[in-house]
Tab-separated table of C-alpha atoms and ligand atoms in Angstrom:
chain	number	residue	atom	x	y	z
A	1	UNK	CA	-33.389	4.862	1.066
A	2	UNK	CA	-31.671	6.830	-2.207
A	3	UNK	CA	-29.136	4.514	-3.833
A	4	UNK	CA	-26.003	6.787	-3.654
A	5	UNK	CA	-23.557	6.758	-6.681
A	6	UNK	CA	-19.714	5.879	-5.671
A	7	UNK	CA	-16.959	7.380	-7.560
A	8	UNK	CA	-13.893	5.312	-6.718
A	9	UNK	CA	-10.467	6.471	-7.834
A	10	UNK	CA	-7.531	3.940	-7.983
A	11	UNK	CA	-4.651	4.420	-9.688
A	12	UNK	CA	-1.074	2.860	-7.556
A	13	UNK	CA	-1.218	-0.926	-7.461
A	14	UNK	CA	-2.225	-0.659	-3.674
A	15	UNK	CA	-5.212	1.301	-4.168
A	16	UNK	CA	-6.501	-1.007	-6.950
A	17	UNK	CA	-5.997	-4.023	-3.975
A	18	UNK	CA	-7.705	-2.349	-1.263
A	19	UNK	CA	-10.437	-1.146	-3.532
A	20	UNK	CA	-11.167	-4.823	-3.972
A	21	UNK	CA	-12.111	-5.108	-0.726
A	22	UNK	CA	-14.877	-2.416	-0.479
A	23	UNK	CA	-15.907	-3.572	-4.335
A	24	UNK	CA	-16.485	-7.516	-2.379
A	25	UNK	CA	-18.528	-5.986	0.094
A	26	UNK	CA	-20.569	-4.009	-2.279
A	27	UNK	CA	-21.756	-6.830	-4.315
A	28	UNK	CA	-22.335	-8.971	-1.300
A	29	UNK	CA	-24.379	-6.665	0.987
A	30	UNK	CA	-24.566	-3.205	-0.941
A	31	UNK	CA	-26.337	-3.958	-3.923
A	32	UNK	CA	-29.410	-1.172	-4.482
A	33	UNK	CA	-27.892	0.888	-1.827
A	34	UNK	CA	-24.215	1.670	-3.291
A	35	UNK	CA	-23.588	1.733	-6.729
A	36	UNK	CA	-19.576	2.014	-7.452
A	37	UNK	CA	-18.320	3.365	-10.777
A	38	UNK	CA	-14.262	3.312	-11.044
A	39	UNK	CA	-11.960	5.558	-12.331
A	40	UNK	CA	-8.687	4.544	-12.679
A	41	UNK	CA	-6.055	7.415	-13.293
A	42	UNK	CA	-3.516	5.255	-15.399
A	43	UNK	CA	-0.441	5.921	-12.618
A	44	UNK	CA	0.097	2.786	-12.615
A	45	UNK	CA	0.022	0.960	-15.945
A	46	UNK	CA	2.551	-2.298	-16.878
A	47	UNK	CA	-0.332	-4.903	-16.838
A	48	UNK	CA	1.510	-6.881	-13.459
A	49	UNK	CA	1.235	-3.612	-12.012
A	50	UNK	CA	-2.382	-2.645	-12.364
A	51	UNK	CA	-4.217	-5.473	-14.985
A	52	UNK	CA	-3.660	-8.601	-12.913
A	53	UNK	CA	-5.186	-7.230	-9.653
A	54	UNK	CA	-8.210	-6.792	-11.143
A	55	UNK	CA	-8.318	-9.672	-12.621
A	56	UNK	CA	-6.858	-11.617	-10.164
A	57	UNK	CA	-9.029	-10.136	-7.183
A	58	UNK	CA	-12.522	-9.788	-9.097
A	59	UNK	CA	-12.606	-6.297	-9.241
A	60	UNK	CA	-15.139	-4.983	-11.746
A	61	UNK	CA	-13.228	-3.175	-15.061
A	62	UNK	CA	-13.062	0.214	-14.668
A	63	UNK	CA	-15.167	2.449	-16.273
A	64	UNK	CA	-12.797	5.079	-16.883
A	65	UNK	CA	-9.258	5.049	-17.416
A	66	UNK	CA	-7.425	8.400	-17.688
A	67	UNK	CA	-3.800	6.948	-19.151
A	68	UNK	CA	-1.876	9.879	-17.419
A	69	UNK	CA	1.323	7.992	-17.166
A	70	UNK	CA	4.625	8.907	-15.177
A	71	UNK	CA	5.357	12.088	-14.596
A	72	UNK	CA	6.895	14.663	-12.380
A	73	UNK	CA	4.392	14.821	-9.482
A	74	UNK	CA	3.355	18.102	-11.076
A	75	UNK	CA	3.013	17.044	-14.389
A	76	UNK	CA	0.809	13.968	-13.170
A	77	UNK	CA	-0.892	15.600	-10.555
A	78	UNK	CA	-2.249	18.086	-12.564
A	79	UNK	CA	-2.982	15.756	-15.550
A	80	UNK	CA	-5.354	13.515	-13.067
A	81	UNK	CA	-6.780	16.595	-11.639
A	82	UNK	CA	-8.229	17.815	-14.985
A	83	UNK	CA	-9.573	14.257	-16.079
A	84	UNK	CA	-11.083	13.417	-12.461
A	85	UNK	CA	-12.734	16.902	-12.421
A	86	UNK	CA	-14.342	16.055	-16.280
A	87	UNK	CA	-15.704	12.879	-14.736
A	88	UNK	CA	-17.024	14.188	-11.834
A	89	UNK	CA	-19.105	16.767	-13.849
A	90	UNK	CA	-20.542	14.289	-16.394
A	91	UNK	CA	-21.435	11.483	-13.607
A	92	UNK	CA	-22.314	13.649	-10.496
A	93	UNK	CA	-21.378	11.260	-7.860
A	94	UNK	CA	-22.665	11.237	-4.388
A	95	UNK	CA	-18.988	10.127	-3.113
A	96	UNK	CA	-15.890	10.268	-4.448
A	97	UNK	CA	-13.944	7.063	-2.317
A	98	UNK	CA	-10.309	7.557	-2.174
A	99	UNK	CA	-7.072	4.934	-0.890
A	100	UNK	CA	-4.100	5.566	0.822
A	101	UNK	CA	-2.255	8.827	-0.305
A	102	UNK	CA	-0.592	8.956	-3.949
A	103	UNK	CA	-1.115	10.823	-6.262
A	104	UNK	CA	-4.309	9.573	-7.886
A	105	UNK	CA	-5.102	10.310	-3.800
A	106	UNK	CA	-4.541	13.770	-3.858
A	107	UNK	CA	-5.572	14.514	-7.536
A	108	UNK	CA	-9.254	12.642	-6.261
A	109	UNK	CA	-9.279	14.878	-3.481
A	110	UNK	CA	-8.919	18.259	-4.880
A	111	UNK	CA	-10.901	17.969	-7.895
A	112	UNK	CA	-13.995	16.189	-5.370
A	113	UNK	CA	-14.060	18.781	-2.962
A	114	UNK	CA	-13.490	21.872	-4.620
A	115	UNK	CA	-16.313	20.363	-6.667
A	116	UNK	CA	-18.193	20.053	-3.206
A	117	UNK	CA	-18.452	16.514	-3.558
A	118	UNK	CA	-17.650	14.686	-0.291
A	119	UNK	CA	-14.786	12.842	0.152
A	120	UNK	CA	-14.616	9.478	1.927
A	121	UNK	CA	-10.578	8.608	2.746
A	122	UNK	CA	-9.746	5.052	3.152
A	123	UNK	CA	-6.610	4.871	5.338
A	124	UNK	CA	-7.414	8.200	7.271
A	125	UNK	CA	-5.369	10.080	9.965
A	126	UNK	CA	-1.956	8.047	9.117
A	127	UNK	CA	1.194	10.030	9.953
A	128	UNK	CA	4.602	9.554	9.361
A	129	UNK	CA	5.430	12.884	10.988
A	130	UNK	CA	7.805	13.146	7.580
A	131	UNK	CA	6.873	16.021	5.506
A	132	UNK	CA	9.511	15.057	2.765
A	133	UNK	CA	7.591	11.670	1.751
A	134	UNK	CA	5.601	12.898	-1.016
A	135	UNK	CA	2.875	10.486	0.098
A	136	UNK	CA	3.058	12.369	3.772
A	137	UNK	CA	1.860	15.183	2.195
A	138	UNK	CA	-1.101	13.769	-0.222
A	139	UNK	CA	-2.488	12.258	3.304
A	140	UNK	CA	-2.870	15.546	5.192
A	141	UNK	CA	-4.198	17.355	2.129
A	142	UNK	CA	-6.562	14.380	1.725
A	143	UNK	CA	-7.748	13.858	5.173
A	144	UNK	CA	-8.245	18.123	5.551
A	145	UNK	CA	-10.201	17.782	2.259
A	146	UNK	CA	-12.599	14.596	3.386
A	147	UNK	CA	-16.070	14.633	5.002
A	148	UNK	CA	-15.954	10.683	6.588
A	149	UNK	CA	-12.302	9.541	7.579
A	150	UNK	CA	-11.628	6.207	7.715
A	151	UNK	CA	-9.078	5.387	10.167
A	152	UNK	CA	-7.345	1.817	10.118
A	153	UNK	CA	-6.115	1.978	13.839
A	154	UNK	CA	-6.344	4.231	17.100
A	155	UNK	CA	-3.302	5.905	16.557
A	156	UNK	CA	-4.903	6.862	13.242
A	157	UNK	CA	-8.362	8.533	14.866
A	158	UNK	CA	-6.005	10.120	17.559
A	159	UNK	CA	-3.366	11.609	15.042
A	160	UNK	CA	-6.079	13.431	13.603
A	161	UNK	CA	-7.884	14.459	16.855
A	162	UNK	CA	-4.527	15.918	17.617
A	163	UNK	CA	-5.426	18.520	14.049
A	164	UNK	CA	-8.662	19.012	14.981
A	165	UNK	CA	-11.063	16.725	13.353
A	166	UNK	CA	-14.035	15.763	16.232
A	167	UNK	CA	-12.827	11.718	17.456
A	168	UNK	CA	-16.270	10.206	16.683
A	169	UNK	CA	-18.430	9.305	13.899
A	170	UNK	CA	-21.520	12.115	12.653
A	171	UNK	CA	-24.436	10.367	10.561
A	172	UNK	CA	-25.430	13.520	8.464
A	173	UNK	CA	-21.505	14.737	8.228
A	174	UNK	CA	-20.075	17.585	5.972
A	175	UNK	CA	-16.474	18.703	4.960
A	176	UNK	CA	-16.927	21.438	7.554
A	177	UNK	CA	-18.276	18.571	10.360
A	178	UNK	CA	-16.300	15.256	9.285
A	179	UNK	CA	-17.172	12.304	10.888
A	180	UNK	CA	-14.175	10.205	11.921
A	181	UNK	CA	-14.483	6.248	11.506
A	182	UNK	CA	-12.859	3.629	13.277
A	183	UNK	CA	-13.293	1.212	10.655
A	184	UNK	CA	-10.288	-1.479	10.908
A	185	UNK	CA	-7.668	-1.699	8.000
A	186	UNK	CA	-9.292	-3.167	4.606
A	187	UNK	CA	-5.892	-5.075	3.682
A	188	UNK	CA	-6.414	-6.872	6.722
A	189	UNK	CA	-9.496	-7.954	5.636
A	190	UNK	CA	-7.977	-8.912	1.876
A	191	UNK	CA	-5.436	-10.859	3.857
A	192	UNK	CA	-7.720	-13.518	5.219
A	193	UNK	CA	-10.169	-13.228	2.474
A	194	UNK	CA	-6.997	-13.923	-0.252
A	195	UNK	CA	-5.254	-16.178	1.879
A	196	UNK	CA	-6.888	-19.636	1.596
A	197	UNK	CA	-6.870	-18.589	-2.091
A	198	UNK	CA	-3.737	-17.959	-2.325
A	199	UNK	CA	-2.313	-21.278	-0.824
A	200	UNK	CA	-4.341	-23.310	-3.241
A	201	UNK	CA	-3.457	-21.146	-6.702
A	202	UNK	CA	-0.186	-19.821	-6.053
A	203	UNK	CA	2.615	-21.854	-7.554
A	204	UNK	CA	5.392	-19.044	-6.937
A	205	UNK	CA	7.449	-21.047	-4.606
A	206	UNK	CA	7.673	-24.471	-6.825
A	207	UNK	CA	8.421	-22.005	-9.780
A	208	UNK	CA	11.552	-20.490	-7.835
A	209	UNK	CA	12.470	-23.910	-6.046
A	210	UNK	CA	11.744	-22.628	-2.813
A	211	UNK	CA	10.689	-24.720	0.376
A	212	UNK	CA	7.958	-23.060	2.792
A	213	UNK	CA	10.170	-21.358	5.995
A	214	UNK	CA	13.930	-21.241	3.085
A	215	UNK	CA	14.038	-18.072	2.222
A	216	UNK	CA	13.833	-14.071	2.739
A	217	UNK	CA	11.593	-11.713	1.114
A	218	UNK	CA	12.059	-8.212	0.415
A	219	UNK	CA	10.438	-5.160	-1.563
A	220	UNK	CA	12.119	-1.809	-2.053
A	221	UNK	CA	10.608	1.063	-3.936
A	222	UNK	CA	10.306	4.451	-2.328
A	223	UNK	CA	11.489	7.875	-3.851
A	224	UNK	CA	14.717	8.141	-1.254
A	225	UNK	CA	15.815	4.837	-1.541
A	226	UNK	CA	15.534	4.095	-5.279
A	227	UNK	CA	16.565	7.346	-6.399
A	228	UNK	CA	19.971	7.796	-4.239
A	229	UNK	CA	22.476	6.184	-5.858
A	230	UNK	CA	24.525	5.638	-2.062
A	231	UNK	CA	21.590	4.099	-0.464
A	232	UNK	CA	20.324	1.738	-3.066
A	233	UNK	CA	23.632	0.518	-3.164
A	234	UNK	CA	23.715	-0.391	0.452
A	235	UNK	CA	20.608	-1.934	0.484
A	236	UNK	CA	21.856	-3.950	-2.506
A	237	UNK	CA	24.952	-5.220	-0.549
A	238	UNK	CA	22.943	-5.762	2.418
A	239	UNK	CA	20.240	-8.054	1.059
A	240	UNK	CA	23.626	-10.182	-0.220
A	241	UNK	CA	25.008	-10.644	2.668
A	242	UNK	CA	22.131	-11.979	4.479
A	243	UNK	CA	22.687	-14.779	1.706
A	244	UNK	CA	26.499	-14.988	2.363
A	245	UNK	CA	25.567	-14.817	6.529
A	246	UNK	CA	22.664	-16.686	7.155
A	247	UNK	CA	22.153	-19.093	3.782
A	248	UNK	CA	18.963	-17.731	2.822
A	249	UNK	CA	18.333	-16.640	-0.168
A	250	UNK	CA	16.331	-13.180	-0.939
A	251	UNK	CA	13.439	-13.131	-3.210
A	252	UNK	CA	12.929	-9.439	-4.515
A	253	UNK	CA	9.898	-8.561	-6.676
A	254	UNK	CA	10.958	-5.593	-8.370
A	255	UNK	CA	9.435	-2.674	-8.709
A	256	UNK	CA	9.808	-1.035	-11.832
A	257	UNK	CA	11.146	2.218	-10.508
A	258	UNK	CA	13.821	0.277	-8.879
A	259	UNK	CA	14.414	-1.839	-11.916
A	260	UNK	CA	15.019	1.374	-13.653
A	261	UNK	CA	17.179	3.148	-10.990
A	262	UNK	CA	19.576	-0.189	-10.621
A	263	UNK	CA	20.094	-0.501	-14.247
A	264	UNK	CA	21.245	3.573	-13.918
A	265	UNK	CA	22.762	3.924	-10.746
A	266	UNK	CA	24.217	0.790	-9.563
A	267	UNK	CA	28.332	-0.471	-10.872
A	268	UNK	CA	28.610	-2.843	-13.365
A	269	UNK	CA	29.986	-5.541	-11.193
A	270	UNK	CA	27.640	-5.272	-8.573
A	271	UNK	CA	24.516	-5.405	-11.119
A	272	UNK	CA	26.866	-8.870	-12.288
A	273	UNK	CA	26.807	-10.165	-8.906
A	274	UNK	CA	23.179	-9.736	-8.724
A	275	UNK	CA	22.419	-11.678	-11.552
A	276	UNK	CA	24.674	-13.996	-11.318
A	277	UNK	CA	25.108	-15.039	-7.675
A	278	UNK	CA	22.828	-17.251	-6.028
A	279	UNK	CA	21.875	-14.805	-3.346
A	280	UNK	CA	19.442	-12.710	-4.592
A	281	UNK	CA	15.978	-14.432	-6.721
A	282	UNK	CA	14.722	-11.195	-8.310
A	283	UNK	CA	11.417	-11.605	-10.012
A	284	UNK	CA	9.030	-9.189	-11.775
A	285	UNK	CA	6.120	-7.651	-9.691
A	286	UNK	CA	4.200	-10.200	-8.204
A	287	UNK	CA	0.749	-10.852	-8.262
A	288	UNK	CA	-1.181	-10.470	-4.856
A	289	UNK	CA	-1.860	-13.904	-4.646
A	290	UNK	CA	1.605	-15.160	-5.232
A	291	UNK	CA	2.790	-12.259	-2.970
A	292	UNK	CA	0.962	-13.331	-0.154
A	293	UNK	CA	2.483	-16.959	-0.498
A	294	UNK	CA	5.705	-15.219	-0.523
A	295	UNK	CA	4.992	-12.941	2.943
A	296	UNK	CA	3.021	-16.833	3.927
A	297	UNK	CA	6.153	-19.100	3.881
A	298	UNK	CA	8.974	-16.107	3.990
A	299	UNK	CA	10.798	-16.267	7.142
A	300	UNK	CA	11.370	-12.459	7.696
A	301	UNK	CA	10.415	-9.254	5.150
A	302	UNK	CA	12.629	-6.451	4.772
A	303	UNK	CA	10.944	-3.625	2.998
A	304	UNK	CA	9.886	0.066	2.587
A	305	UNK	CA	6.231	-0.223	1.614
A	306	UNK	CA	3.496	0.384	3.659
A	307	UNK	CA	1.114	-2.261	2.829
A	308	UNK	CA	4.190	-5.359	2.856
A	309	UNK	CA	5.018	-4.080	6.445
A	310	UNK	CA	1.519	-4.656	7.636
A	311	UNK	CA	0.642	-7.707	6.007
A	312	UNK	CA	3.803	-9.713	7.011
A	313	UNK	CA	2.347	-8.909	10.204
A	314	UNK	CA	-0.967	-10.241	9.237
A	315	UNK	CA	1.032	-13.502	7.996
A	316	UNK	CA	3.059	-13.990	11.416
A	317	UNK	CA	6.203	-12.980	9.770
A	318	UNK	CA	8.764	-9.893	11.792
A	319	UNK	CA	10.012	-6.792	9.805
A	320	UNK	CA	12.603	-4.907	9.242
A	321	UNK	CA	11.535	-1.418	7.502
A	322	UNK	CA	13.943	0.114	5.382
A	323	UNK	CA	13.043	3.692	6.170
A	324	UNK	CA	13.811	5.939	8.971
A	325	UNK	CA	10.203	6.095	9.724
A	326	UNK	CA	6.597	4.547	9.635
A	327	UNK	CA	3.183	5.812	9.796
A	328	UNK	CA	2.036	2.124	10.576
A	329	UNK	CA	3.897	2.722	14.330
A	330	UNK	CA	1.792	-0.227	16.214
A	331	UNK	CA	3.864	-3.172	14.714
A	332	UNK	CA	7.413	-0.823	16.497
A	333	UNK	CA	5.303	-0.769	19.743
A	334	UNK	CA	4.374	-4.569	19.531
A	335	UNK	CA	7.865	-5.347	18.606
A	336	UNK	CA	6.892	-6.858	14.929
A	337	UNK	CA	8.852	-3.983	12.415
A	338	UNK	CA	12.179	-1.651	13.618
A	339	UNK	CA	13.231	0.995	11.647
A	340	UNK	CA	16.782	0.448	9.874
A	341	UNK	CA	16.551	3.173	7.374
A	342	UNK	CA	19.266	2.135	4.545
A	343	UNK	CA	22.026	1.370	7.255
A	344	UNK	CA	23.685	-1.471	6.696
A	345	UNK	CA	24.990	-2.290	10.522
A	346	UNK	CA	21.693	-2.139	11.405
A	347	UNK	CA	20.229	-3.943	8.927
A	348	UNK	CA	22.374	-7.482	9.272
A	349	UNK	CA	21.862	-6.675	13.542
A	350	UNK	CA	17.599	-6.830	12.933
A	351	UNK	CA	17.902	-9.532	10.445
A	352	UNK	CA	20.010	-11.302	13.186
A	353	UNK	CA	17.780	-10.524	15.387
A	354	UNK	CA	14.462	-11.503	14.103
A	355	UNK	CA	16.070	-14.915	12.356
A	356	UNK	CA	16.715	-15.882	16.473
A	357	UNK	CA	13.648	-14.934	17.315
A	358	UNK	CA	9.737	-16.910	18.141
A	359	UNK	CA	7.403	-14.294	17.324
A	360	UNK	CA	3.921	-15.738	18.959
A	361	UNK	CA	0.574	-14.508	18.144
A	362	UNK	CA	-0.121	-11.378	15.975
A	363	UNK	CA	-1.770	-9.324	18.302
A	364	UNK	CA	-5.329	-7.914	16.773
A	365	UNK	CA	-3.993	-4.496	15.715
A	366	UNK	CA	-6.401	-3.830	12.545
A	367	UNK	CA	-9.263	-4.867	13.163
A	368	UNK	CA	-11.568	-7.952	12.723
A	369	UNK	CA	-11.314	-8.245	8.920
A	370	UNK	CA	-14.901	-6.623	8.291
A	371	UNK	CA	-13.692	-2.978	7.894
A	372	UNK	CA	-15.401	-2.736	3.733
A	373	UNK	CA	-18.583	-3.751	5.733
A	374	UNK	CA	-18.070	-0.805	8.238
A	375	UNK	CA	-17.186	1.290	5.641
A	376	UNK	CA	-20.100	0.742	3.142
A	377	UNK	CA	-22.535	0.947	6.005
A	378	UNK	CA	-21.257	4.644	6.725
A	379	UNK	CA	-21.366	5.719	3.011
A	380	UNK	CA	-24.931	4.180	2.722
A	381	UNK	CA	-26.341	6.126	5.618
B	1	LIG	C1	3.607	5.305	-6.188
B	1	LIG	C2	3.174	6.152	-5.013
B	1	LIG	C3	3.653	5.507	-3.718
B	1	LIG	C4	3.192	4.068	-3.624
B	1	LIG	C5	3.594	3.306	-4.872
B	1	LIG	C6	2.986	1.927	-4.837
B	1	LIG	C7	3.036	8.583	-5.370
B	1	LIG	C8	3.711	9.883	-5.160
B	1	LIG	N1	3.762	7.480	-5.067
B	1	LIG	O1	5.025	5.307	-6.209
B	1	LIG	O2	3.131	6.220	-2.610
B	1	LIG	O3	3.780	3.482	-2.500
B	1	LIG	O4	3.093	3.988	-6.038
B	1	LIG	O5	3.630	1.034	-5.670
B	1	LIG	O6	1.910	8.536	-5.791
B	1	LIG	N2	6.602	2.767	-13.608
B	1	LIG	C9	6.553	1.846	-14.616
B	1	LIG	N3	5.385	1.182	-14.824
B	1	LIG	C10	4.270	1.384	-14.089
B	1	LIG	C11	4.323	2.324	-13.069
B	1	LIG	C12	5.493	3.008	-12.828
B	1	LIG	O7	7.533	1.624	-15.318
B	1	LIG	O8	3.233	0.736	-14.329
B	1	LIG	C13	7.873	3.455	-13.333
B	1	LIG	C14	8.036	4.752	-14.139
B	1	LIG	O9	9.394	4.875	-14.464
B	1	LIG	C15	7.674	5.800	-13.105
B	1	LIG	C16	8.161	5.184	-11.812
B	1	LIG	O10	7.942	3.791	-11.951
B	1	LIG	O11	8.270	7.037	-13.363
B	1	LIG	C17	7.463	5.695	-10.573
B	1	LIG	O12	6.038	5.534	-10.688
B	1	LIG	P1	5.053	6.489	-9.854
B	1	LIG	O13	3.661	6.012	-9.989
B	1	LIG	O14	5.324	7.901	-10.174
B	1	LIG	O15	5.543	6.312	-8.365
B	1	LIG	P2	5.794	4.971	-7.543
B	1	LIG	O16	7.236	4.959	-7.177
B	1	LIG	O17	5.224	3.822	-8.251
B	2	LIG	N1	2.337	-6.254	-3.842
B	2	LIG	C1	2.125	-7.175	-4.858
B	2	LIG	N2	3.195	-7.542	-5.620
B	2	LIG	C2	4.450	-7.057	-5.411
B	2	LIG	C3	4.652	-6.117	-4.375
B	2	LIG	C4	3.565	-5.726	-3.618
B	2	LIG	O1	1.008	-7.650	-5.054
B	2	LIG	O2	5.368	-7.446	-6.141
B	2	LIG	C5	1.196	-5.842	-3.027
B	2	LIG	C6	1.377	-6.096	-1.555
B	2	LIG	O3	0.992	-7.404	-1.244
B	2	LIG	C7	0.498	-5.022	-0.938
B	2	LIG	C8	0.598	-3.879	-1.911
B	2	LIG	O4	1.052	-4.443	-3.143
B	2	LIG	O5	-0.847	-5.444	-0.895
B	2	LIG	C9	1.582	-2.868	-1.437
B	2	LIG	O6	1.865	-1.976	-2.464
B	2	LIG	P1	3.235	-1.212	-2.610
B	2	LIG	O7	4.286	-1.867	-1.817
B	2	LIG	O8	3.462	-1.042	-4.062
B	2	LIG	O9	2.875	0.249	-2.055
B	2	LIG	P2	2.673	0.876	-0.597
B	2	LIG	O10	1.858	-0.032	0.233
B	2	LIG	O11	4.028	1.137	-0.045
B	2	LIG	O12	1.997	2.172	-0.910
C-alpha cells in the first residue's frame, strides 16, 4: 500500500492538543503508511499558548509556521489562506487533516479543496444551531468542504445526515461522496492518555496552595463574552460571589483575549477587587497537563470553551456553560453541563446546584479513547 502524505494544519491551542493525539497514533501504528507534515498557521502564538503543547505533549515541531498573527477574521483568514495554499502546491499532500473549526479550520479548508485536495475534518457534524459564533460558521463551511468527516458523537453523524451527507463510512470516498466516520472524540482519548501523566508532573495545585476537592475552576474566552463590556462584568461578579457564598475559591487561567478585554473594559475598582481579594486565583494559560489536574481535583467548572466542557466531564466533574448554547448537547441530556449564558441568577442557582449534588459515573458519551486509531485507519485506506 502507497504511503499517503498528511498535511496537518493547527493553529488555536486546541487544535495543536488534539493533533497530538492523531500524531501518538501515527508513530505507534502508522509509521510507512501515514507520513504527517505540520503546518502551523501562527493564530495562536504566546509560547503558553501554542510552544508548551508541543512540547509538553510530544508533538513533532512543525514544519511550517506561517506567523499570521491576530487579526480581524478577514485579515487572518485571508493571510492563512494564501500561505496554506503556497504549501499545499510545493508539498502536494494526499490529505490535508483539519481540527475543530477556527480559523486556521476554515483557512485549511478552502485553500485544500479548491485545490482538490481532500479534506479529512476532525470534530465533524458539530452544531450549535448559532450562526453568530464565528466558529459555527468555519464548521459548516468545513464539513461541506471535507471528503471523510469525523464525527465525535451520534448527534454529530445525525446533524449532518440531517444536511445531506450519506450516515455511513465509503472506503474510496470523494468531496462529492464523503464518507461519514463515527470515530469517538480524540480529547477523550488525550484525557486518559495525559491523565496518569498529569497527576505525577503537575505541581499546579501545591504552587497555588490548593487541596484536591477546595476549589472552583473556570475558563472564559469567547468573542460575546470577552468583548461585551456588560457581560464580562457579570461573569466577573459572579465568579466572586461563589467565593463570598460557598468559600471556594476560583482558579481562572486567563486567556489572553480576556486579559486584554478586562484590563479595557472592566472599572477600576472591580479590576482592584480582583487582584486583591482572595476570591479569585487568576493564573496565566495553563499547560494541558497542569490543566487537567485543575479539571482532576476542581470541584465544579464554569466555562465557555468547548473542549473544558467536555473534559470536566471526562474527569467526573459537573458544568456550568457560560453560553446560551452548546454544540457538545449530550452532557445537557445526561445532566453533566446547563446552559447559564452570562446571567448571573442563574449562574449562583447551577453552582448551587451542582456543589449539592453526587454526580456518579460518566456515562461513555465519546467513545472508547481509540478514536486517532480509527481515524488513521480511514486515512490509510
Ligand atoms: C480562537 C478561536 C476559537 C477557539 C480559541 C481557542 C477563531 C475564530 N476563534 O479564539 O474558536 O475557541 O481560539 O483558544 O478562530 N492573543 C494573544 N496571544 C496569542 C493568541 C491570541 O495575545 O497567542 C490575543 C490577541 O489579542 C488576539 C486575541 O487574543 O486578537 C484573540 O485571538 P484569536 O486567535 O483571534 O481568537 P481566540 O479568541 O483565541
Ligand atoms: N487548556 C489549557 N490551558 C488553559 C485552558 C485550556 O491547556 O489554560 C486546554 C483545555 O484543557 C482543552 C483546550 O485547551 O484541551 C481547550 O481549548 P480552548 O478552551 O482554548 O478552546 P475551545 O475548546 O473552546 O475551542
Amino acid at each position: 500500500m502507497r504511503m499517503k502524505r498528511i498535511l496537518t494544519v493547527v493553529g488555536a491551542r486546541p487544535q495543536i492538543i488534539k493533533a497530538a493525539a492523531i500524531s501518538r497514533a501515527i508513530a505507534a501504528h502508522f509509521q510507512g503508511r501515514l507520513e504527517e507534515i505540520i503546518l502551523h498557521t501562527g493564530q495562536h502564538y504566546d509560547a503558553n499558548m501554542s510552544e508548551v503543547f508541543f512540547s509538553e505533549l510530544g508533538i513533532p515541531a512543525p514544519a511550517i509556521q506561517l506567523h499570521v498573527g491576530s487579526g480581524t477574521h478577514a485579515v487572518q483568514t485571508a493571510r492563512m489562506l494564501e500561505g496554506i495554499e503556497q504549501h499545499l502546491l510545493d508539498l502536494a499532500p494526499d490529505i490535508v487533516l483539519l481540527y475543530g473549526d477556527t480559523n486556521s479550520t476554515l483557512a485549511g479548508a478552502l485553500a485544500a479543496a479548491k485545490l482538490r485536495i481532500p479534506v479529512a475534518h476532525v470534530e465533524a457534524g458539530l452544531r450549535s444551531r448559532d450562526r453568530s459564533m464565528p466558529e459555527e460558521l468555519n464548521r459548516i463551511v468545513c464539513d461541506h468542504s471535507s471528503t471523510w468527516l469525523f464525527c465525535p458523537t451520534g448527534t454529530a453523524v445525525r446533524n449532518l445526515v440531517q444536511e445531506g451527507f450519506p450516515d455511513h463510512e465509503d472506503a474510496q470516498p470523494t468531496i462529492d461522496r464523503p464518507s461519514v466516520v463515527l470515530s469517538g472524540d480524540v480529547m477523550y482519548d488525550n484525557s486518559l492518555h495525559f491523565a496518569q501523566l498529569a497527576a505525577q508532573r503537575s505541581k499546579v495545585l501545591e504552587g497555588l496552595g490548593l487541596q484536591p476537592g477546595s476549589f472552583v475552576l473556570a475558563t472564559i474566552h469567547r468573542d460575546n463574552n470577552t468583548d461585551d463590556a456588560q457581560r464580562l462584568e457579570r461573569l466577573v461578579r459572579s465568579l466572586l460571589s461563589i467565593h463570598a457564598d460557598h468559600g471556594l475559591p476560583v482558579v481562572w487561567p486567563l486567556h489572553p483575549r480576556t486579559r486584554k478585554r478586562m484590563d479595557e473594559l472592566l472599572p477600576a475598582d472591580l479590576m482592584q477587587r480582583i487582584e486583591q481579594g482572595e476570591g479569585l486565583k487568576l493564573i496565566p494559560p495553563a499547560g494541558f497537563l497542569d490543566m487537567i489536574a485543575l479539571e482532576r481535583n476542581s470541584r465544579l467548572v464554569l466555562t465557555d470553551s468547548g473542549g473544558v466542557q467536555k473534559e470536566a466531564f471526562f474527569f467526573g466533574k459537573p458544568v456550568v456553560v457560560l453560553r446560551s448554547t452548546t454544540e457538545w448537547v449530550e452532557l445537557l441530556d445526561h445532566g453533566w453541563a446547563v446552559l447559564v449564558d452570562a446571567d448571573p441568577g442563574r449562574i449562583a442557582n447551577a453552582v448551587q446546584y451542582y456543589l449539592a449534588q453526587e454526580m456518579g459515573v460518566a456515562p461513555a458519551l465519546y467513545g472508547d479513547g481509540h478514536a486517532a486509531e480509527r481515524i488513521c485507519a480511514a486515512l490509510a485506506g
